[in-house]
Amino acid sequence: MSELTARPVPVSVSADEVREWLRDRVAAHTGRPVEEIRPDLPLTEYGLDSVYVLGLCAEIEDHYGIEVEPTVMWDNPALDPLAEALVPLITAH
Amino acid sequence: MTSAVPVSPARTAGVAGDHVHDKHISTLEELFGDAGDPVNPVGRAEIVAADERGEMLAAGEDLLTGFGLNAHFVPEALGGRFTGLEQLIGVMRAVYRRDPCLGLGYGAGSFMAGVNVWTAGTAAQQLRLADRLLAGDRAACAYHELAHGNDFSRTGLTALPGPDGRRRLNGRKEIVANLRRAGSMVLFARTNPAPGSRSHSQLLLDTDDLDPGSVRHLERFGTVGMRGVQLGGIEFTDCAVPPGSVLGGTAGLGVETALRSFQLTRIALPGMTVGLLDTALRTALRGARSRPLYGGTVTDLPLSRSILAEAFADLLLADTFTTVAARSVHTAPAQAGVYASAVKSFVPPVLMRAVYRLSELLGSQFYLRAAEQPLFQKLLRDVQPSAFGHASRVSCQSALLPQLPLTARRGWLAAEGAALPAETFRPGMPLPGVRFEDLALTGGGRDPLSRSLVAGAADAREDGGIAAQARFWCAELDALAAAASGLGPGAAGPAASPYAFGLTTRWAGVLAASACLNTWWHRPPGADAFADRPAGVLAALHRLGTHLDHHRDPLPGALAEPLYTELVRRFDAGLTFDLDCRPTGA
């Protein structure tokens, strides 16, 4: 659980970094190799929909030390737009 | 029937608003009269007869219309009498005590539709539904499709724009109360073909506005219990809907609105169903006391008294948990979703098991169609849908699971966030109003009811049984926190392991224990003799341990005897068995 409790709180972070971290987590959540997780496909493709995606939201909060509206996961259904949406929140923090 | 016994001072002392609320329930009780009177048109005999015919009791529906039950589903600001969840539960519980079919089939369906509109409707939509309900009309809450069960994000019914830009309904809804006779409906539909949680909306529709040629009503669905409730289906074929039907005016918010607004109904429905157990317990006790056996009556046997006392304790447990959850909607609305899912997953099975055990009390008598049995058999059937109706146990556990690891880390181990305000645990005391806009999708990892357990245990000044229980449940919370924070990713989701689902049950158990202990710690001075002694709360906690498989011990005699004595006292005085302990003719 080390990656969940450590809070690096980066000063600045790029959308690429956020997306790659998200891909790792989605892979871990769904038990698939990370190479299979495409950042342009909706997470529902991997079975992460409605309330189940909220677990990922909790990990984002813990990892980056931020609070996010869970609906950000629904408004940005794929990892590309989600990473873009998270960057300003992380930077602001 | 209504004897001169005063209602518990805990409920009335110095609370102007609650005098009004008490008066509504008393009025309803008076209208229903003595259920045992054979010529009462809304008495037991007529209720059983209507059930045998598979009909709603018409005289009961007229009575509720005269009483203005619908007004209790409409917020005060919109002209109704809805001021809070506890008050609504109190009124509806009085209906459930007489006939659960009337409760569900006359009222609860309209409330389910209503909460969607109060949470997410535009001002005009709220006024429109309020006016319809206050005029005595019904609203159907049309979510369910047989193919998808409680998984409403896979809803098949579509409301997509046609060539002229107007949305058109295609598809069907099944097993929805009052579909055929409701003047309004809240219809859950797919408004975007894309997958995801932004593709659905509620539509608020007046049934008169729909072209009858494109609407087909399905045959009524027959059911084992709740036989009178008109569970219908509807099929739309290219049915145009008026502009402005989408709830809130913006399409795509349907899943969010459902998850937020149904927090109220997930608490309210189990709370109402406590009234069913109240009458089942009363009916069983009446039967047991009049049944000669082994040279006495059934109630002379220690085993029988133990079963009755345990059902009473189950009722107190269910009521305490739902009452605290209902009040927490006012004091911690952001966490209401967690407590609603915990209540809806945990309480209905407690009620069902209690009714089932009471059915064993009368042994072979239960098989007969005589005396108290037909009513009891009806209640045993009517309690069944409480487990899966509206939101199933598994769907509620699935809503808790993704929140478990964060709650463990943030709310339990890091002890973030405040405990609940003390008034949460004082039934009948005034509360701030319900702020629908504060209902949230997740609890954000905070769990103020568990914080209240830890805080209360640290402050408690007592020894003995209560202190031991407080220590036990705090240790259980610690163990649960350790187990939940070790859950790997992927533990949440429909394919989660039975172990992970089991952790949500343990969470509900801790919450129920906190509700019981804190209600005890915050009991008002001058509570009546029973409420001022720990037997009730200790018995409820003992039963909680049974329901969680901590033990299989019967209620110890030191708890069973005072509970049985109180049960009989209330029975003889015509008082309800819940925390309210109010006069009833049921």
mmCIF file of N, CA and C in Angstrom, chain A residues 1 3-5 7 25 28-30 42 44-45 47-56 58-59 61-62 66-67 70-72 74-75 77, chain B residues 151 153-154 195-198 255-256 259 395 398-399 402-403 405-406 409-410 416 441-442 444-446 485-487 489-494:
data_model
loop_
_atom_site.group_PDB
_atom_site.id
_atom_site.type_symbol
_atom_site.label_atom_id
_atom_site.label_comp_id
_atom_site.label_asym_id
_atom_site.label_seq_id
_atom_site.Cartn_x
_atom_site.Cartn_y
_atom_site.Cartn_z
ATOM 1 N N MET A 1 0.813 -1.207 0.000
ATOM 2 C CA MET A 1 0.000 0.000 0.000
ATOM 3 C C MET A 1 0.852 1.263 0.000
ATOM 4 N N GLU A 3 2.232 2.985 -2.377
ATOM 5 C CA GLU A 3 1.924 4.038 -3.340
ATOM 6 C C GLU A 3 0.654 4.807 -2.966
ATOM 7 N N LEU A 4 -0.103 4.252 -2.034
ATOM 8 C CA LEU A 4 -1.337 4.926 -1.643
ATOM 9 C C LEU A 4 -1.097 5.886 -0.482
ATOM 10 N N THR A 5 -0.181 5.546 0.380
ATOM 11 C CA THR A 5 0.006 6.379 1.557
ATOM 12 C C THR A 5 1.020 7.493 1.308
ATOM 13 N N ARG A 7 2.504 10.645 -0.188
ATOM 14 C CA ARG A 7 1.859 11.784 -0.842
ATOM 15 C C ARG A 7 2.950 12.711 -1.368
ATOM 16 N N ARG A 25 -3.069 2.761 -12.163
ATOM 17 C CA ARG A 25 -4.116 2.456 -11.185
ATOM 18 C C ARG A 25 -5.275 1.701 -11.830
ATOM 19 N N ALA A 28 -4.283 -1.777 -12.180
ATOM 20 C CA ALA A 28 -4.351 -2.479 -10.908
ATOM 21 C C ALA A 28 -5.802 -2.784 -10.528
ATOM 22 N N HIS A 29 -6.707 -1.823 -10.791
ATOM 23 C CA HIS A 29 -8.112 -2.013 -10.445
ATOM 24 C C HIS A 29 -8.756 -3.117 -11.253
ATOM 25 N N THR A 30 -8.329 -3.212 -12.511
ATOM 26 C CA THR A 30 -9.033 -4.130 -13.399
ATOM 27 C C THR A 30 -8.261 -5.421 -13.636
ATOM 28 N N PRO A 42 -13.306 5.279 -23.003
ATOM 29 C CA PRO A 42 -13.998 5.476 -21.724
ATOM 30 C C PRO A 42 -13.676 4.341 -20.742
ATOM 31 N N THR A 44 -15.542 2.923 -18.834
ATOM 32 C CA THR A 44 -16.589 1.891 -18.822
ATOM 33 C C THR A 44 -16.161 0.680 -19.643
ATOM 34 N N GLU A 45 -15.262 0.903 -20.638
ATOM 35 C CA GLU A 45 -14.751 -0.211 -21.436
ATOM 36 C C GLU A 45 -14.050 -1.246 -20.555
ATOM 37 N N GLY A 47 -14.940 -1.796 -17.400
ATOM 38 C CA GLY A 47 -15.829 -2.177 -16.298
ATOM 39 C C GLY A 47 -15.849 -1.181 -15.149
ATOM 40 N N LEU A 48 -15.152 -0.057 -15.322
ATOM 41 C CA LEU A 48 -15.148 0.944 -14.243
ATOM 42 C C LEU A 48 -16.213 2.001 -14.550
ATOM 43 N N ASP A 49 -17.424 1.776 -14.056
ATOM 44 C CA ASP A 49 -18.459 2.758 -14.330
ATOM 45 C C ASP A 49 -19.226 3.092 -13.049
ATOM 46 N N SER A 50 -20.122 4.014 -13.172
ATOM 47 C CA SER A 50 -20.990 4.522 -12.093
ATOM 48 C C SER A 50 -20.263 4.539 -10.749
ATOM 49 N N VAL A 51 -20.754 3.806 -9.752
ATOM 50 C CA VAL A 51 -20.173 3.960 -8.415
ATOM 51 C C VAL A 51 -18.791 3.320 -8.302
ATOM 52 N N TYR A 52 -18.458 2.380 -9.201
ATOM 53 C CA TYR A 52 -17.191 1.659 -9.055
ATOM 54 C C TYR A 52 -15.989 2.549 -9.360
ATOM 55 N N VAL A 53 -16.233 3.538 -10.217
ATOM 56 C CA VAL A 53 -15.139 4.426 -10.578
ATOM 57 C C VAL A 53 -14.809 5.359 -9.404
ATOM 58 N N LEU A 54 -15.705 5.430 -8.429
ATOM 59 C CA LEU A 54 -15.476 6.325 -7.302
ATOM 60 C C LEU A 54 -14.315 5.853 -6.427
ATOM 61 N N GLY A 55 -14.011 4.552 -6.481
ATOM 62 C CA GLY A 55 -12.852 4.037 -5.751
ATOM 63 C C GLY A 55 -11.563 4.634 -6.305
ATOM 64 N N LEU A 56 -11.524 4.789 -7.626
ATOM 65 C CA LEU A 56 -10.360 5.402 -8.269
ATOM 66 C C LEU A 56 -10.260 6.872 -7.857
ATOM 67 N N ALA A 58 -11.093 8.107 -5.059
ATOM 68 C CA ALA A 58 -10.521 8.146 -3.712
ATOM 69 C C ALA A 58 -8.999 8.036 -3.769
ATOM 70 N N GLU A 59 -8.504 7.196 -4.683
ATOM 71 C CA GLU A 59 -7.045 7.049 -4.795
ATOM 72 C C GLU A 59 -6.388 8.331 -5.307
ATOM 73 N N GLU A 61 -7.445 11.301 -4.763
ATOM 74 C CA GLU A 61 -7.442 12.232 -3.631
ATOM 75 C C GLU A 61 -6.271 11.948 -2.693
ATOM 76 N N ASP A 62 -6.092 10.663 -2.389
ATOM 77 C CA ASP A 62 -5.028 10.301 -1.449
ATOM 78 C C ASP A 62 -3.642 10.550 -2.047
ATOM 79 N N ILE A 66 -5.441 15.967 -2.718
ATOM 80 C CA ILE A 66 -6.442 16.973 -3.116
ATOM 81 C C ILE A 66 -7.833 16.405 -2.871
ATOM 82 N N GLU A 67 -8.841 17.267 -2.932
ATOM 83 C CA GLU A 67 -10.221 16.781 -2.923
ATOM 84 C C GLU A 67 -10.830 17.075 -4.279
ATOM 85 N N PRO A 70 -16.474 13.867 -7.096
ATOM 86 C CA PRO A 70 -16.498 12.559 -7.774
ATOM 87 C C PRO A 70 -17.022 12.652 -9.199
ATOM 88 N N THR A 71 -17.851 13.661 -9.462
ATOM 89 C CA THR A 71 -18.429 13.758 -10.806
ATOM 90 C C THR A 71 -17.370 14.073 -11.861
ATOM 91 N N VAL A 72 -16.164 14.471 -11.434
ATOM 92 C CA VAL A 72 -15.098 14.713 -12.419
ATOM 93 C C VAL A 72 -14.808 13.416 -13.179
ATOM 94 N N TRP A 74 -17.028 11.245 -14.049
ATOM 95 C CA TRP A 74 -18.103 11.013 -15.024
ATOM 96 C C TRP A 74 -18.037 12.030 -16.163
ATOM 97 N N ASP A 75 -17.628 13.262 -15.810
ATOM 98 C CA ASP A 75 -17.577 14.295 -16.838
ATOM 99 C C ASP A 75 -16.398 14.072 -17.776
ATOM 100 N N PRO A 77 -14.830 10.867 -19.072
ATOM 101 C CA PRO A 77 -14.934 9.404 -19.008
ATOM 102 C C PRO A 77 -13.670 8.643 -19.424
ATOM 103 N N ASP B 151 -29.588 -2.140 -11.471
ATOM 104 C CA ASP B 151 -28.460 -1.543 -12.185
ATOM 105 C C ASP B 151 -28.997 -0.521 -13.174
ATOM 106 N N SER B 153 -27.970 2.176 -14.325
ATOM 107 C CA SER B 153 -27.112 2.830 -15.310
ATOM 108 C C SER B 153 -27.136 2.085 -16.645
ATOM 109 N N ARG B 154 -27.705 0.878 -16.658
ATOM 110 C CA ARG B 154 -27.829 0.157 -17.927
ATOM 111 C C ARG B 154 -29.248 0.236 -18.487
ATOM 112 N N PRO B 195 -21.950 5.271 -23.559
ATOM 113 C CA PRO B 195 -21.885 4.653 -22.235
ATOM 114 C C PRO B 195 -21.440 5.691 -21.207
ATOM 115 N N GLY B 196 -21.533 5.317 -19.944
ATOM 116 C CA GLY B 196 -21.062 6.231 -18.910
ATOM 117 C C GLY B 196 -22.190 6.725 -18.031
ATOM 118 N N SER B 197 -21.846 7.597 -17.097
ATOM 119 C CA SER B 197 -22.787 8.037 -16.075
ATOM 120 C C SER B 197 -23.339 9.428 -16.353
ATOM 121 N N ARG B 198 -23.155 9.925 -17.572
ATOM 122 C CA ARG B 198 -23.736 11.211 -17.944
ATOM 123 C C ARG B 198 -24.685 11.045 -19.121
ATOM 124 N N VAL B 255 -28.039 9.831 -13.336
ATOM 125 C CA VAL B 255 -27.435 8.906 -12.378
ATOM 126 C C VAL B 255 -27.093 9.654 -11.086
ATOM 127 N N GLU B 256 -26.549 10.854 -11.259
ATOM 128 C CA GLU B 256 -26.199 11.668 -10.090
ATOM 129 C C GLU B 256 -27.448 11.988 -9.258
ATOM 130 N N LEU B 259 -28.665 8.851 -7.394
ATOM 131 C CA LEU B 259 -27.829 8.462 -6.261
ATOM 132 C C LEU B 259 -27.958 9.451 -5.108
ATOM 133 N N SER B 395 -26.819 -4.029 -4.079
ATOM 134 C CA SER B 395 -26.545 -2.739 -4.722
ATOM 135 C C SER B 395 -26.141 -1.705 -3.673
ATOM 136 N N SER B 398 -22.629 -2.466 -2.780
ATOM 137 C CA SER B 398 -21.752 -2.041 -3.874
ATOM 138 C C SER B 398 -21.493 -0.544 -3.830
ATOM 139 N N ALA B 399 -22.454 0.211 -3.298
ATOM 140 C CA ALA B 399 -22.246 1.659 -3.166
ATOM 141 C C ALA B 399 -21.300 1.967 -2.007
ATOM 142 N N PRO B 402 -16.705 1.007 -2.712
ATOM 143 C CA PRO B 402 -15.633 1.891 -3.196
ATOM 144 C C PRO B 402 -15.253 2.971 -2.191
ATOM 145 N N GLN B 403 -16.118 3.217 -1.204
ATOM 146 C CA GLN B 403 -15.834 4.257 -0.223
ATOM 147 C C GLN B 403 -15.090 3.708 0.992
ATOM 148 N N PRO B 405 -12.086 1.886 1.484
ATOM 149 C CA PRO B 405 -10.655 2.134 1.751
ATOM 150 C C PRO B 405 -10.367 3.579 2.143
ATOM 151 N N LEU B 406 -10.983 4.532 1.448
ATOM 152 C CA LEU B 406 -10.722 5.935 1.769
ATOM 153 C C LEU B 406 -11.259 6.272 3.165
ATOM 154 N N ARG B 409 -8.837 5.001 5.732
ATOM 155 C CA ARG B 409 -7.616 5.787 5.878
ATOM 156 C C ARG B 409 -7.905 7.169 6.447
ATOM 157 N N ARG B 410 -8.948 7.806 5.911
ATOM 158 C CA ARG B 410 -9.171 9.203 6.255
ATOM 159 C C ARG B 410 -10.039 9.340 7.509
ATOM 160 N N GLU B 416 -10.103 11.902 10.766
ATOM 161 C CA GLU B 416 -10.470 13.209 10.206
ATOM 162 C C GLU B 416 -11.962 13.452 10.371
ATOM 163 N N LEU B 441 -22.524 12.565 -3.610
ATOM 164 C CA LEU B 441 -22.354 11.224 -4.173
ATOM 165 C C LEU B 441 -21.562 10.316 -3.251
ATOM 166 N N THR B 442 -20.579 10.867 -2.550
ATOM 167 C CA THR B 442 -19.796 10.054 -1.620
ATOM 168 C C THR B 442 -19.629 10.821 -0.316
ATOM 169 N N GLY B 444 -16.903 11.335 1.095
ATOM 170 C CA GLY B 444 -15.596 11.979 1.126
ATOM 171 C C GLY B 444 -14.649 11.362 2.153
ATOM 172 N N GLY B 445 -14.904 10.109 2.510
ATOM 173 C CA GLY B 445 -14.007 9.430 3.453
ATOM 174 C C GLY B 445 -14.265 9.810 4.899
ATOM 175 N N ARG B 446 -15.268 10.632 5.146
ATOM 176 C CA ARG B 446 -15.559 11.025 6.530
ATOM 177 C C ARG B 446 -16.756 10.233 7.047
ATOM 178 N N SER B 485 -8.272 -1.006 5.127
ATOM 179 C CA SER B 485 -7.163 -0.284 4.515
ATOM 180 C C SER B 485 -6.217 -1.249 3.816
ATOM 181 N N GLY B 486 -6.346 -2.508 4.080
ATOM 182 C CA GLY B 486 -5.539 -3.500 3.372
ATOM 183 C C GLY B 486 -6.205 -4.045 2.124
ATOM 184 N N LEU B 487 -7.420 -3.569 1.831
ATOM 185 C CA LEU B 487 -8.120 -4.036 0.628
ATOM 186 C C LEU B 487 -7.345 -3.595 -0.605
ATOM 187 N N PRO B 489 -6.666 -2.780 -4.687
ATOM 188 C CA PRO B 489 -7.486 -2.187 -5.735
ATOM 189 C C PRO B 489 -8.234 -3.302 -6.461
ATOM 190 N N GLY B 490 -9.387 -2.967 -6.965
ATOM 191 C CA GLY B 490 -10.174 -3.993 -7.635
ATOM 192 C C GLY B 490 -11.095 -4.730 -6.694
ATOM 193 N N ALA B 491 -10.996 -4.414 -5.383
ATOM 194 C CA ALA B 491 -11.891 -5.056 -4.428
ATOM 195 C C ALA B 491 -13.299 -4.483 -4.533
ATOM 196 N N ALA B 492 -13.407 -3.290 -5.141
ATOM 197 C CA ALA B 492 -14.721 -2.680 -5.297
ATOM 198 C C ALA B 492 -15.240 -2.951 -6.695
ATOM 199 N N GLY B 493 -16.520 -3.206 -6.789
ATOM 200 C CA GLY B 493 -17.112 -3.504 -8.085
ATOM 201 C C GLY B 493 -17.993 -4.717 -7.949
ATOM 202 N N PRO B 494 -18.800 -4.965 -8.959
ATOM 203 C CA PRO B 494 -19.756 -6.063 -8.843
ATOM 204 C C PRO B 494 -19.070 -7.404 -8.643
#
